[in-house]
Coordinates of C-alpha atoms and ligand atoms in Angstrom, one line a residue:
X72 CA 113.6 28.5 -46.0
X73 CA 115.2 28.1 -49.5
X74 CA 116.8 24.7 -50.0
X75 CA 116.5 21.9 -53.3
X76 CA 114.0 19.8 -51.2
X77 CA 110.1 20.8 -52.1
X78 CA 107.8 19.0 -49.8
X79 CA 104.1 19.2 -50.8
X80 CA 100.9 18.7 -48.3
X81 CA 97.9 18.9 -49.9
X82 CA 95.9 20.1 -47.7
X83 CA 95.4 22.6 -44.9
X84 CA 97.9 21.1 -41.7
X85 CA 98.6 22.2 -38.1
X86 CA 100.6 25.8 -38.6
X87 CA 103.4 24.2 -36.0
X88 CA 104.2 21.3 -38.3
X89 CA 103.8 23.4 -41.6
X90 CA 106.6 25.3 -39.4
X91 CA 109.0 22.9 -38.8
X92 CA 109.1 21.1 -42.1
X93 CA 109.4 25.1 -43.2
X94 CA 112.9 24.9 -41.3
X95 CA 114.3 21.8 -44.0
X96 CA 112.4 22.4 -46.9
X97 CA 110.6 24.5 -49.3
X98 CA 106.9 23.3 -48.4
X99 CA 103.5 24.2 -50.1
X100 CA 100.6 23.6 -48.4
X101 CA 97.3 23.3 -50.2
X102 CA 95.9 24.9 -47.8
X103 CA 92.1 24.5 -48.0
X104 CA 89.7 22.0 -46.6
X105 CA 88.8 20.7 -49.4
X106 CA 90.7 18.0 -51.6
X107 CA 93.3 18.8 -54.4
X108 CA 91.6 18.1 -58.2
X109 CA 93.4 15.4 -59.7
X110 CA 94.9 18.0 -62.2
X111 CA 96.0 20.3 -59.3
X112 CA 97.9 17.2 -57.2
X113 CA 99.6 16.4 -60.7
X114 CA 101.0 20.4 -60.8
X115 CA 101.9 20.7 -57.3
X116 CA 103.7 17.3 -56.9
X117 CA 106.3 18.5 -59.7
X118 CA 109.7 18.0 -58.3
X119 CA 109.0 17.4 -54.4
X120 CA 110.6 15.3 -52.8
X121 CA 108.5 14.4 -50.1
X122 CA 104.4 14.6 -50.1
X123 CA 102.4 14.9 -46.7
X124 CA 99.5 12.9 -48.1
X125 CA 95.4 12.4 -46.8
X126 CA 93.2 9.9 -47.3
X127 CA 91.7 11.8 -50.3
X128 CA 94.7 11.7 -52.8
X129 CA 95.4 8.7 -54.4
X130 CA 99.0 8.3 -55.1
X131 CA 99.9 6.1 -57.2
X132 CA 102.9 5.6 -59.7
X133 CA 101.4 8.1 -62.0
X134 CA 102.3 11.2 -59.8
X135 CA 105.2 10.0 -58.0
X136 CA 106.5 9.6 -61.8
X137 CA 105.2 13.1 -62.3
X138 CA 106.8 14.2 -59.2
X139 CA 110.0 13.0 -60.4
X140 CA 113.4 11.1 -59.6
X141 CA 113.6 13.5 -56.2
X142 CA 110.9 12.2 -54.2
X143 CA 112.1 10.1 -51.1
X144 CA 109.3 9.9 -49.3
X145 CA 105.2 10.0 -49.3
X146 CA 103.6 10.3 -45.4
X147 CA 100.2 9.4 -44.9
X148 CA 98.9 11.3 -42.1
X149 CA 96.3 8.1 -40.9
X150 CA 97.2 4.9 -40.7
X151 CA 95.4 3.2 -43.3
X152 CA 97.2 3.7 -46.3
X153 CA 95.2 2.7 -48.8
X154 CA 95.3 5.3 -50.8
X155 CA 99.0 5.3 -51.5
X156 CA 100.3 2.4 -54.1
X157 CA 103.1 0.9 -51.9
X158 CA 103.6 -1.3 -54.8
X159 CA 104.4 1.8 -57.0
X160 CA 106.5 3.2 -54.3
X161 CA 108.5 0.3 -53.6
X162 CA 109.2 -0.6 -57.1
X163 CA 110.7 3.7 -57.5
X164 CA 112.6 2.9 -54.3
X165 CA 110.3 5.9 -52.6
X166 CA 108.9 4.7 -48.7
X167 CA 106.2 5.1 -47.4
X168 CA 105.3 6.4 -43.9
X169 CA 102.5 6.1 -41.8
X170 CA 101.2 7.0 -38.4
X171 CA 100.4 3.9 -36.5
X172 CA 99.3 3.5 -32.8
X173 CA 99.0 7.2 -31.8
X174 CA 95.1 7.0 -32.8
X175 CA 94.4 3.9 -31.2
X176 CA 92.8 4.8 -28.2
X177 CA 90.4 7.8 -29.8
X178 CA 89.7 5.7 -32.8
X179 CA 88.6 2.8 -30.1
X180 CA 87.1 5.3 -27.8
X181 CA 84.8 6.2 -30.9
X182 CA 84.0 3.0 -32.5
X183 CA 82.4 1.9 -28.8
X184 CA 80.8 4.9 -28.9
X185 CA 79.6 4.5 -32.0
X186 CA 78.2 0.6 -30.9
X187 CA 76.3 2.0 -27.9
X188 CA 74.8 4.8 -29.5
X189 CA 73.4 2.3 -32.3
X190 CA 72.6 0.4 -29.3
X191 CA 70.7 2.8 -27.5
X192 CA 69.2 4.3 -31.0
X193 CA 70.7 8.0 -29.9
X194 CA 70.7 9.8 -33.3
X195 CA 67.4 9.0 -34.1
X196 CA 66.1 9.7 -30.5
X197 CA 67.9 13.0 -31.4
X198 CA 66.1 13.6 -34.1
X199 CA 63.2 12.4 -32.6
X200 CA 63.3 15.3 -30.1
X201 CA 64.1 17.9 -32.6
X202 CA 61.2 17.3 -34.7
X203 CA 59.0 17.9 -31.6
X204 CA 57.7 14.3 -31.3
X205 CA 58.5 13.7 -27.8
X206 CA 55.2 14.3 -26.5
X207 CA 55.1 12.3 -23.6
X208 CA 57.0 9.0 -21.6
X209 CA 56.2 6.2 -23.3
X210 CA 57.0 3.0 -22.3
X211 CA 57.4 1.3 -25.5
X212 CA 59.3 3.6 -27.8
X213 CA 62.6 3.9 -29.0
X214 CA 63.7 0.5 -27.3
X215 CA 67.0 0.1 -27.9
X216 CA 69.6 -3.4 -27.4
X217 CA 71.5 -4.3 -24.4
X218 CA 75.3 -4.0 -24.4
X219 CA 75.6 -5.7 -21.4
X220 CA 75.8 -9.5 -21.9
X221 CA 75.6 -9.6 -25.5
X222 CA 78.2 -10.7 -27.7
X223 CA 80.4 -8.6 -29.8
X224 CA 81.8 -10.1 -33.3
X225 CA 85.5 -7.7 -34.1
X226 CA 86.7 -8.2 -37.7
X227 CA 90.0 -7.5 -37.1
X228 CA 92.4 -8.0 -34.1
X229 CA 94.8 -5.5 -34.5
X230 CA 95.8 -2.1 -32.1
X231 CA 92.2 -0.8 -32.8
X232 CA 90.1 -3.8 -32.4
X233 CA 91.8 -4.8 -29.5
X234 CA 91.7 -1.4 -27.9
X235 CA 87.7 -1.6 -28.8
X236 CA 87.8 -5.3 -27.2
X237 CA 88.8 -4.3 -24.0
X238 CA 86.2 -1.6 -24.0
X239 CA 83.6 -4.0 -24.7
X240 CA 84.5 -6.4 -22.4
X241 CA 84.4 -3.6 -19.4
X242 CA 81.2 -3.0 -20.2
X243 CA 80.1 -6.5 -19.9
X244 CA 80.1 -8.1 -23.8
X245 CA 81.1 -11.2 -24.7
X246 CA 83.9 -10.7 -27.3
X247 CA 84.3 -12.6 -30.1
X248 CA 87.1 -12.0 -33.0
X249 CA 87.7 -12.4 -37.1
X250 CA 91.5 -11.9 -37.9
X251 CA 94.2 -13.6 -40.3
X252 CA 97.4 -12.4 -38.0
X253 CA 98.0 -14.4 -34.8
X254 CA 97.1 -11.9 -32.0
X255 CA 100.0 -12.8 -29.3
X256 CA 97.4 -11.8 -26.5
X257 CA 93.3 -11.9 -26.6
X258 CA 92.3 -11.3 -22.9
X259 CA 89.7 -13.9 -22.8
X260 CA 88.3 -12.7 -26.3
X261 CA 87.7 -15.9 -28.2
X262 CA 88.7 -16.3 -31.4
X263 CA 86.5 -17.7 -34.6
X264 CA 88.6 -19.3 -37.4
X265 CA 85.3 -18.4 -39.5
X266 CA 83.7 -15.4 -40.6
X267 CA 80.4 -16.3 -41.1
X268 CA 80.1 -18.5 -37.7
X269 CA 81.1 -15.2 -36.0
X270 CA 78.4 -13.4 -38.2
X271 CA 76.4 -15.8 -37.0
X272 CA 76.5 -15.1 -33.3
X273 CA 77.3 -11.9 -32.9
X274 CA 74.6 -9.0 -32.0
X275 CA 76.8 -6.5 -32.9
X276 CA 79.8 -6.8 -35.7
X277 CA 82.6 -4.1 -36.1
X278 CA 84.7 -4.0 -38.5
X279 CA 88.4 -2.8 -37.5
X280 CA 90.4 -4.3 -40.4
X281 CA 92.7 -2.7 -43.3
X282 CA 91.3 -1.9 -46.5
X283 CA 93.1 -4.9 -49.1
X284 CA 91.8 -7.0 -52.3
X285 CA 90.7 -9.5 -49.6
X286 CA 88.7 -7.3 -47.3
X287 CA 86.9 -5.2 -49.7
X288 CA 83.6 -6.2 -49.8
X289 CA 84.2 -8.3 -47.2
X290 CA 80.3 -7.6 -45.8
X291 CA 78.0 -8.6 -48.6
X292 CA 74.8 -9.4 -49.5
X293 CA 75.4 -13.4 -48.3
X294 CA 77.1 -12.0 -45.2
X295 CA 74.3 -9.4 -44.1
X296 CA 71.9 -12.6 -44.9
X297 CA 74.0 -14.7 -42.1
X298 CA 73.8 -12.2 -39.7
X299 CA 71.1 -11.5 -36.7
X300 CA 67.9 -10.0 -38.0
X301 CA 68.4 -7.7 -35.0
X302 CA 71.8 -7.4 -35.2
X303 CA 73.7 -4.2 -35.6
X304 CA 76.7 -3.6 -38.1
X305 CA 79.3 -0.6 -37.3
X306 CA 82.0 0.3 -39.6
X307 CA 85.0 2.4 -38.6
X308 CA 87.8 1.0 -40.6
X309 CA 87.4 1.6 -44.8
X310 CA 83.8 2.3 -46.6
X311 CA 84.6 -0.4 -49.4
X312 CA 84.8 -3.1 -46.4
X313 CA 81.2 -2.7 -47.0
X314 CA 79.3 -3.0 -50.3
X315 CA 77.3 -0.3 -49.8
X316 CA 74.4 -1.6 -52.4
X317 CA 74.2 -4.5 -50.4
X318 CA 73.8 -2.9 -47.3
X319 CA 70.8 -0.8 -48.2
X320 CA 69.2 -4.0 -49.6
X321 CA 69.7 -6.0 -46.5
X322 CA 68.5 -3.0 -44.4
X323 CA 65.3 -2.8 -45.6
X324 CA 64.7 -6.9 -46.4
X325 CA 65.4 -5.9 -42.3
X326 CA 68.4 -8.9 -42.7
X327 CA 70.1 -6.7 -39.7
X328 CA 68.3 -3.9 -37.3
X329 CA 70.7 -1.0 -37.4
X330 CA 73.6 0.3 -39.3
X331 CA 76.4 2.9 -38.3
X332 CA 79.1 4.3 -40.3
X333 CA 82.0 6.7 -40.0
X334 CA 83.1 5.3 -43.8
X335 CA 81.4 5.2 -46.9
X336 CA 81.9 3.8 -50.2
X337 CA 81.8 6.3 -51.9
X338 CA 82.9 9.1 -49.5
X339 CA 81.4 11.2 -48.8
X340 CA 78.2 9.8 -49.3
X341 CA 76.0 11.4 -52.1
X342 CA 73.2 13.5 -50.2
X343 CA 70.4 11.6 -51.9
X344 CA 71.7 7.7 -51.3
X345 CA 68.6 5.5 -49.8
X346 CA 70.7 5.2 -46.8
X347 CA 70.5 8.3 -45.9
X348 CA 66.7 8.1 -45.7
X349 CA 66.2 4.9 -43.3
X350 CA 66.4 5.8 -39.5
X351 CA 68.0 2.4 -38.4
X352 CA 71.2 3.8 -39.8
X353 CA 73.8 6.3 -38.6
X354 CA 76.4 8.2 -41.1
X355 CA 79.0 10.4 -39.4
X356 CA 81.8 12.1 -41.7
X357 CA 84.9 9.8 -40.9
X358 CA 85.6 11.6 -37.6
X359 CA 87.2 8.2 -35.7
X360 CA 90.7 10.1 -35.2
X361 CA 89.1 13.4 -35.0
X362 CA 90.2 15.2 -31.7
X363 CA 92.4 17.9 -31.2
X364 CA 95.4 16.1 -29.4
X365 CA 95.2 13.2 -31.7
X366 CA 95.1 15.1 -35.0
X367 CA 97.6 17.0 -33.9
X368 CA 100.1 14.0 -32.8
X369 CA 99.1 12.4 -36.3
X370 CA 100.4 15.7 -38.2
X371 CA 103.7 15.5 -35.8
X372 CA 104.1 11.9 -36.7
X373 CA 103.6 12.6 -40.5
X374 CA 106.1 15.4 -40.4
X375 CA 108.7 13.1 -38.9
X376 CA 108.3 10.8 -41.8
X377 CA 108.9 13.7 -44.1
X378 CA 111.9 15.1 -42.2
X379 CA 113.8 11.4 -42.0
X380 CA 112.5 10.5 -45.4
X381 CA 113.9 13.7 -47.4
X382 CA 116.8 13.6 -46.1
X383 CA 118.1 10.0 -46.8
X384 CA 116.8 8.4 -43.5
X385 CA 114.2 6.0 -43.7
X386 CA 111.2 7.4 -41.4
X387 CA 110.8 6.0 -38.2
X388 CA 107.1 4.6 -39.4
X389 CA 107.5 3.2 -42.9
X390 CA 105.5 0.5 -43.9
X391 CA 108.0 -0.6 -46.7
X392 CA 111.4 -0.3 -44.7
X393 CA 112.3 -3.8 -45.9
X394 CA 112.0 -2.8 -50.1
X395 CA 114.0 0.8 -49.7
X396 CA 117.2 0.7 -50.9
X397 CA 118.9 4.3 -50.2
X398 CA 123.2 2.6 -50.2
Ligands
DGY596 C1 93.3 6.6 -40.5 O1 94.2 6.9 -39.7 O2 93.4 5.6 -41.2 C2 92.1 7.5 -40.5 O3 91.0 6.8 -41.1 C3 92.4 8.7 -41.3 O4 92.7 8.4 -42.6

């Protein structure tokens, strides 16, 4: 369709969504699986007024000035946002979408996943396999850690850490919790007013919590030096909640037992980092939200941000609702 509104998503989307913002808007897709170069998002952002955005772009003031006084509206299809400068945005009167709650459940079902295959050491048993080493039963080999009755530290009590609470507690943990908001419900979860007492008990930590100036690095070198020598540490929220140096130190000074990851920092991870060459860790490629019917809800929901956004309404999940100013 031929209208003034240009709507940009940069990169390859579900062809049903690409269709129906097709219906209000002129829309180019960067359609590839790879990420836009900075100088390609610069030329394709020229005069849109709404941009279906990914964890990969950064958009800050610099392209929504480049994209010019039409753009309304930036959607992040996730719902960390990080990447988008809501400061930038709020100050140009642009909002900011997001897609909360409709990945809660797969992006819990995962991170417990993720915690009981640490647990139960399944990559490397994998590999283990593959490289023709299972030779025989052996009764002390690839032990791995109880789920049941041990206790389970959650930075981060929102949709997600809760959802992975509940999880946890059905399979017999003891959960304990890290979080700055006042949850209005823990289910018998206990809360610890300080991080490195819960680093201190816990015998697995996950981390659930936004990346922000205060959580980045949040996991250190003192905090990997608090923690359990056999504990394990699973990130599923932002790689930079994690300093990444850090991490490989206190792996091998074998501060904790077992690392998994589905975030890096950087991401990806460069093929030849060290922690890609100690079996106590896992490294998956950010695949938390990553099933069909999820995806697919998350593309619907960034699409309705566009749709409201372009044309004058704010979207129905906009994290900056109260700085927009559209009179
Ligand atoms: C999210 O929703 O934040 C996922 O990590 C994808 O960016």
């Amino acid at each position: 369709m031929s209208t003034n509104l240009k709507v940009l998503i940069t990169r390859r989307q579900f062809q049903e969504q690409i269709n129906r913002l097709g219906e209000v808007a002129d829309v180019t897709v960067l359609d590839r699986p790879e990420p836009p170069t900075r100088a390609e998002l610069k030329k394709a952002v020229l005069g849109c007024s709404g941009i279906f955005a990914h964890i990969t772009d950064l958009v800050n003031g610099e392209i929504m000035d480049i994209a010019g006084k039409n753009l309304k509206v930036i959607a992040e299809f996730g719902v960390g946002y990080d990447n988008i400068k809501v400061e930038d945005a709020s100050e140009r009167n642009i909002a900011v979408g997001n897609t909360p709650g409709v990945l809660t459940e797969t992006t819990a079902d995962f991170a417990f996943a993720v915690i009981q295959s640490a647990a139960r050491r399944l990559a490397e048993s994998d590999r283990f396999v593959r490289s023709g080493q299972w030779k025989w039963f052996d009764p002390l080999d690839l032990l791995g850690l109880d789920i049941n009755g041990s206790t389970l530290g959650i930075i981060g009590f929102g949709r997600i850490g809760k959802s992975v609470a509940k999880r946890a507690l059905a399979s017999g943990m003891n959960v304990i919790y890290f979080t700055r908001s006042t949850p209005d419900d823990d289910f018998g979860c206990k809360r610890i007013n300080d991080l490195e007492e819960l680093l201190k008990i816990s015998d697995f930590v996950s981390l659930h919590c936004p990346l922000t100036d205060e959580t980045k690095n949040l996991i250190g070198t003192r905090e990997l030096e608090i923690m359990k020598p056999t504990s394990v540490l699973v990130n599923t929220s932002r790689g930079p909640t994690v300093d990444t140096n850090a991490l490989s130190d206190g792996l091998l000074k074998k501060e904790i037992s077992y690392a998994a990851l589905d975030v890096t920092d950087p991401e990806p991870i460069p093929a030849d980092h060290p922690l890609l060459r100690m079996e106590n860790v896992t490294i998956l490629p950010h695949i938390a939200s990553a099933t069909v019917g999820t995806r697919k809800k998350m593309s619907e929901m960034t699409v309705d941000n566009i749709i409201a956004g372009i044309q004058g309404k704010l979207p129905p999940h906009c994290v900056n609702a109260e700085d927009i100013n559209w009179e």
